[in-house]
mmCIF file of C-alpha atoms in Angstrom:
data_model
loop_
_atom_site.group_PDB
_atom_site.id
_atom_site.type_symbol
_atom_site.label_atom_id
_atom_site.label_comp_id
_atom_site.label_asym_id
_atom_site.label_seq_id
_atom_site.Cartn_x
_atom_site.Cartn_y
_atom_site.Cartn_z
ATOM 1 C CA MET A 1 -2.990 -13.681 -3.151
ATOM 2 C CA PHE A 2 -0.796 -10.528 -4.350
ATOM 3 C CA ILE A 3 -0.216 -9.362 -0.857
ATOM 4 C CA GLN A 4 2.010 -11.525 0.111
ATOM 5 C CA ASN A 5 4.897 -10.632 -2.778
ATOM 6 C CA ALA A 6 4.706 -7.101 -1.877
ATOM 7 C CA LEU A 7 7.985 -5.426 -1.987
ATOM 8 C CA LEU A 8 8.759 -2.442 -0.546
ATOM 9 C CA GLY A 9 8.614 0.583 -2.080
ATOM 10 C CA ASP A 10 4.778 -0.406 -3.847
ATOM 11 C CA HIS A 11 2.439 1.638 -3.260
ATOM 12 C CA ASN A 12 -0.485 -0.092 -3.494
ATOM 13 C CA VAL A 13 -4.404 0.546 -3.663
ATOM 14 C CA CYS A 14 -7.446 -2.203 -2.840
ATOM 15 C CA PHE A 15 -10.986 -1.029 -3.274
ATOM 16 C CA TYR A 16 -13.566 -3.526 -1.131
ATOM 17 C CA SER A 17 -17.334 -3.921 -1.151
ATOM 18 C CA SER A 18 -17.659 -5.287 3.575
ATOM 19 C CA PRO A 19 -15.726 -4.647 6.414
ATOM 20 C CA LYS A 20 -14.177 -7.339 6.435
ATOM 21 C CA GLU A 21 -13.225 -7.457 2.138
ATOM 22 C CA ARG A 22 -11.024 -4.272 3.264
ATOM 23 C CA GLN A 23 -10.144 -6.364 6.946
ATOM 24 C CA ASN A 24 -8.472 -9.291 4.852
ATOM 25 C CA VAL A 25 -6.805 -7.324 2.700
ATOM 26 C CA LEU A 26 -5.312 -4.689 4.757
ATOM 27 C CA PHE A 27 -4.702 -7.338 7.694
ATOM 28 C CA SER A 28 -2.759 -9.629 5.445
ATOM 29 C CA ASN A 29 0.009 -6.437 4.409
ATOM 30 C CA LEU A 30 -0.407 -5.652 7.872
ATOM 31 C CA LYS A 31 0.795 -10.160 8.187
ATOM 32 C CA ALA A 32 3.139 -10.138 4.997
ATOM 33 C CA GLY A 33 5.022 -6.772 6.348
ATOM 34 C CA LEU A 34 6.218 -8.630 10.270
ATOM 35 C CA HIS A 35 6.543 -11.694 8.205
ATOM 36 C CA ASN A 36 9.444 -9.365 6.346
ATOM 37 C CA GLY A 37 10.781 -8.355 9.547
ATOM 38 C CA CYS A 38 9.896 -4.787 9.222
ATOM 39 C CA SER A 39 7.381 -2.562 11.577
ATOM 40 C CA THR A 40 3.426 -1.946 10.589
ATOM 41 C CA VAL A 41 1.252 0.522 11.456
ATOM 42 C CA TYR A 42 -2.704 0.117 10.607
ATOM 43 C CA ILE A 43 -4.750 3.247 10.008
ATOM 44 C CA ALA A 44 -8.549 2.958 10.943
ATOM 45 C CA SER A 45 -11.229 4.336 9.145
ATOM 46 C CA GLU A 46 -14.957 4.372 10.796
ATOM 47 C CA GLU A 47 -13.709 1.726 13.403
ATOM 48 C CA ASN A 48 -14.093 1.496 16.654
ATOM 49 C CA ILE A 49 -10.207 1.331 17.492
ATOM 50 C CA LYS A 50 -10.560 -0.943 20.944
ATOM 51 C CA GLN A 51 -12.727 -3.241 17.786
ATOM 52 C CA VAL A 52 -9.656 -3.256 15.788
ATOM 53 C CA GLN A 53 -7.860 -4.738 17.758
ATOM 54 C CA LEU A 54 -10.057 -7.324 18.648
ATOM 55 C CA GLU A 55 -10.618 -7.920 14.896
ATOM 56 C CA MET A 56 -6.700 -8.398 14.481
ATOM 57 C CA ARG A 57 -6.229 -10.950 17.533
ATOM 58 C CA ASN A 58 -8.704 -13.099 15.926
ATOM 59 C CA PHE A 59 -7.092 -12.472 13.059
ATOM 60 C CA GLY A 60 -3.794 -14.288 14.145
ATOM 61 C CA LEU A 61 -2.444 -10.834 14.600
ATOM 62 C CA LYS A 62 -0.493 -9.641 18.023
ATOM 63 C CA ILE A 63 -0.771 -6.265 18.804
ATOM 64 C CA ASP A 64 0.887 -5.989 22.376
ATOM 65 C CA ASP A 65 4.259 -4.675 20.188
ATOM 66 C CA HIS A 66 3.360 -1.318 19.323
ATOM 67 C CA LYS A 67 7.096 -0.885 18.483
ATOM 68 C CA LYS A 68 6.041 -3.922 16.111
ATOM 69 C CA LEU A 69 2.565 -2.719 15.116
ATOM 70 C CA ARG A 70 0.925 0.638 15.587
ATOM 71 C CA ILE A 71 -2.062 1.537 15.545
ATOM 72 C CA LEU A 72 -4.326 5.191 14.843
ATOM 73 C CA SER A 73 -7.210 6.119 13.905
ATOM 74 C CA GLY A 74 -7.942 8.137 10.356
ATOM 75 C CA ARG A 75 -8.654 11.178 12.498
ATOM 76 C CA GLN A 76 -5.289 11.322 14.002
ATOM 77 C CA PHE A 77 -3.138 10.581 10.943
ATOM 78 C CA TYR A 78 -5.201 12.666 8.647
ATOM 79 C CA THR A 79 -6.727 15.509 10.125
ATOM 80 C CA PRO A 80 -5.669 16.077 14.093
ATOM 81 C CA ASP A 81 -6.600 19.348 13.574
ATOM 82 C CA GLY A 82 -9.434 18.655 11.190
ATOM 83 C CA GLU A 83 -8.135 19.868 8.447
ATOM 84 C CA PHE A 84 -5.598 17.330 5.404
ATOM 85 C CA HIS A 85 -2.735 18.822 4.961
ATOM 86 C CA ALA A 86 -0.585 16.434 2.542
ATOM 87 C CA THR A 87 3.288 17.864 4.076
ATOM 88 C CA ARG A 88 2.350 16.340 7.524
ATOM 89 C CA VAL A 89 0.991 13.065 7.053
ATOM 90 C CA ALA A 90 4.250 13.106 4.704
ATOM 91 C CA GLU A 91 6.453 14.008 7.932
ATOM 92 C CA GLN A 92 4.867 11.994 10.153
ATOM 93 C CA VAL A 93 5.332 9.441 7.655
ATOM 94 C CA SER A 94 8.870 9.979 8.051
ATOM 95 C CA SER A 95 8.810 10.751 11.509
ATOM 96 C CA ILE A 96 8.052 6.633 11.844
ATOM 97 C CA LEU A 97 9.570 5.731 8.548
ATOM 98 C CA ASP A 98 13.319 6.735 10.495
ATOM 99 C CA GLU A 99 11.703 4.989 14.279
ATOM 100 C CA SER A 100 11.266 1.938 12.248
ATOM 101 C CA SER A 101 14.579 1.950 11.463
ATOM 102 C CA ASP A 102 16.038 3.086 14.333
ATOM 103 C CA ARG A 103 14.902 0.548 16.733
ATOM 104 C CA GLY A 104 16.338 -1.328 13.477
ATOM 105 C CA PHE A 105 12.846 -3.066 11.618
ATOM 106 C CA GLU A 106 14.155 -4.288 7.269
ATOM 107 C CA GLY A 107 10.868 -1.363 7.005
ATOM 108 C CA LEU A 108 7.857 0.089 7.141
ATOM 109 C CA TYR A 109 4.390 -1.391 5.674
ATOM 110 C CA VAL A 110 1.925 0.234 5.634
ATOM 111 C CA SER A 111 -2.163 -0.360 5.818
ATOM 112 C CA ALA A 112 -4.516 3.056 6.150
ATOM 113 C CA ASP A 113 -8.020 2.812 5.481
ATOM 114 C CA ALA A 114 -8.863 6.470 2.961
ATOM 115 C CA SER A 115 -11.982 6.014 2.779
ATOM 116 C CA LYS A 116 -13.526 8.487 5.565
ATOM 117 C CA VAL A 117 -10.556 11.505 5.219
ATOM 118 C CA PHE A 118 -11.130 10.571 1.224
ATOM 119 C CA ASP A 119 -15.145 10.485 1.456
ATOM 120 C CA TYR A 120 -14.753 14.598 3.786
ATOM 121 C CA LEU A 121 -12.115 15.588 1.237
ATOM 122 C CA THR A 122 -14.724 15.037 -0.749
ATOM 123 C CA LYS A 123 -17.664 16.362 0.447
ATOM 124 C CA LYS A 124 -15.393 19.892 1.288
ATOM 125 C CA GLY A 125 -15.168 20.145 -2.759
ATOM 126 C CA ARG A 126 -11.419 19.184 -1.716
ATOM 127 C CA ALA A 127 -10.896 15.849 -3.329
ATOM 128 C CA LYS A 128 -8.799 16.571 -5.911
ATOM 129 C CA GLU A 129 -5.921 17.473 -3.456
ATOM 130 C CA TRP A 130 -6.618 13.688 -2.048
ATOM 131 C CA LEU A 131 -6.103 12.511 -5.532
ATOM 132 C CA GLU A 132 -3.167 15.262 -5.942
ATOM 133 C CA TYR A 133 -1.321 13.543 -2.529
ATOM 134 C CA GLU A 134 -1.892 9.832 -3.855
ATOM 135 C CA LYS A 135 -0.210 10.556 -6.991
ATOM 136 C CA ALA A 136 2.776 11.978 -5.191
ATOM 137 C CA ILE A 137 3.094 9.718 -3.068
ATOM 138 C CA GLY A 138 4.393 7.510 -6.897
ATOM 139 C CA ARG A 139 3.403 3.694 -7.815
ATOM 140 C CA ARG A 140 6.864 2.840 -6.012
ATOM 141 C CA MET A 141 8.549 4.882 -3.099
ATOM 142 C CA PRO A 142 12.612 5.568 -2.465
ATOM 143 C CA PHE A 143 12.564 4.892 0.428
ATOM 144 C CA PRO A 144 11.829 0.888 2.910
ATOM 145 C CA LEU A 145 8.053 1.766 3.036
ATOM 146 C CA GLU A 146 5.220 -0.795 1.686
ATOM 147 C CA GLY A 147 1.059 1.387 1.521
ATOM 148 C CA VAL A 148 -1.317 -0.683 0.814
ATOM 149 C CA CYS A 149 -4.919 2.498 0.974
ATOM 150 C CA ALA A 150 -8.245 0.943 0.939
ATOM 151 C CA TYR A 151 -11.240 2.209 -0.543
ATOM 152 C CA ASN A 152 -15.172 1.368 -0.014
ATOM 153 C CA ILE A 153 -15.864 0.790 -3.622
ATOM 154 C CA ASN A 154 -19.352 2.007 -3.307
ATOM 155 C CA GLN A 155 -18.125 5.479 -1.857
ATOM 156 C CA VAL A 156 -15.918 6.083 -5.351
ATOM 157 C CA LYS A 157 -17.108 3.840 -8.362
ATOM 158 C CA SER A 158 -20.230 6.640 -8.761
ATOM 159 C CA ASP A 159 -16.790 9.009 -10.104
ATOM 160 C CA GLU A 160 -15.132 7.639 -13.222
ATOM 161 C CA GLN A 161 -12.411 9.465 -13.186
ATOM 162 C CA VAL A 162 -11.685 9.674 -9.766
ATOM 163 C CA PHE A 163 -12.091 5.681 -9.648
ATOM 164 C CA LEU A 164 -9.554 6.149 -12.635
ATOM 165 C CA GLN A 165 -6.766 8.708 -11.196
ATOM 166 C CA LEU A 166 -6.671 6.157 -7.618
ATOM 167 C CA ILE A 167 -5.646 3.012 -9.598
ATOM 168 C CA GLN A 168 -3.272 5.146 -11.990
ATOM 169 C CA ALA A 169 -1.726 6.473 -8.337
ATOM 170 C CA HIS A 170 -0.993 3.663 -7.600
ATOM 171 C CA LYS A 171 1.395 0.585 -8.723
ATOM 172 C CA ASN A 172 -1.123 -2.953 -7.610
ATOM 173 C CA THR A 173 -4.978 -2.612 -7.237
ATOM 174 C CA ILE A 174 -7.383 -5.236 -5.634
ATOM 175 C CA THR A 175 -10.441 -5.109 -6.497
#
């Protein structure tokens, strides 16, 4: 699977059609990051954090070391005050990456289900802002960060332009 070959600097996208597919790709990415000596962050979309922890344990991830694996809700990460601000998200990622480096990790792997925040921004007429954020990250990042952004295919397949823009904003695509 391509996730095991993902490298620090890669900005990847996954389109899933079921929670099991999402879990398999995003959790595999976390495992790869831990295997490569990196710290990891999982950004949940709609899932309950307690349920995510149980699913991670069942997947074989050790979730007890918060220095190695951090779990955040999409609301905490993307819209803590109810609004999305790309600069605030970038600052948060930079801070987590700095912490990771200070603790001696090789880098940071991020597995993020972006479906809910994308849906939220689309309903508010701000989908273009999200797409600009994805493009701004770039296909390759110049720092030790690897990321997989996951989207529910049923949310994006009806708009071919959005679908293509998401693919173009990322280095690798999993469907």
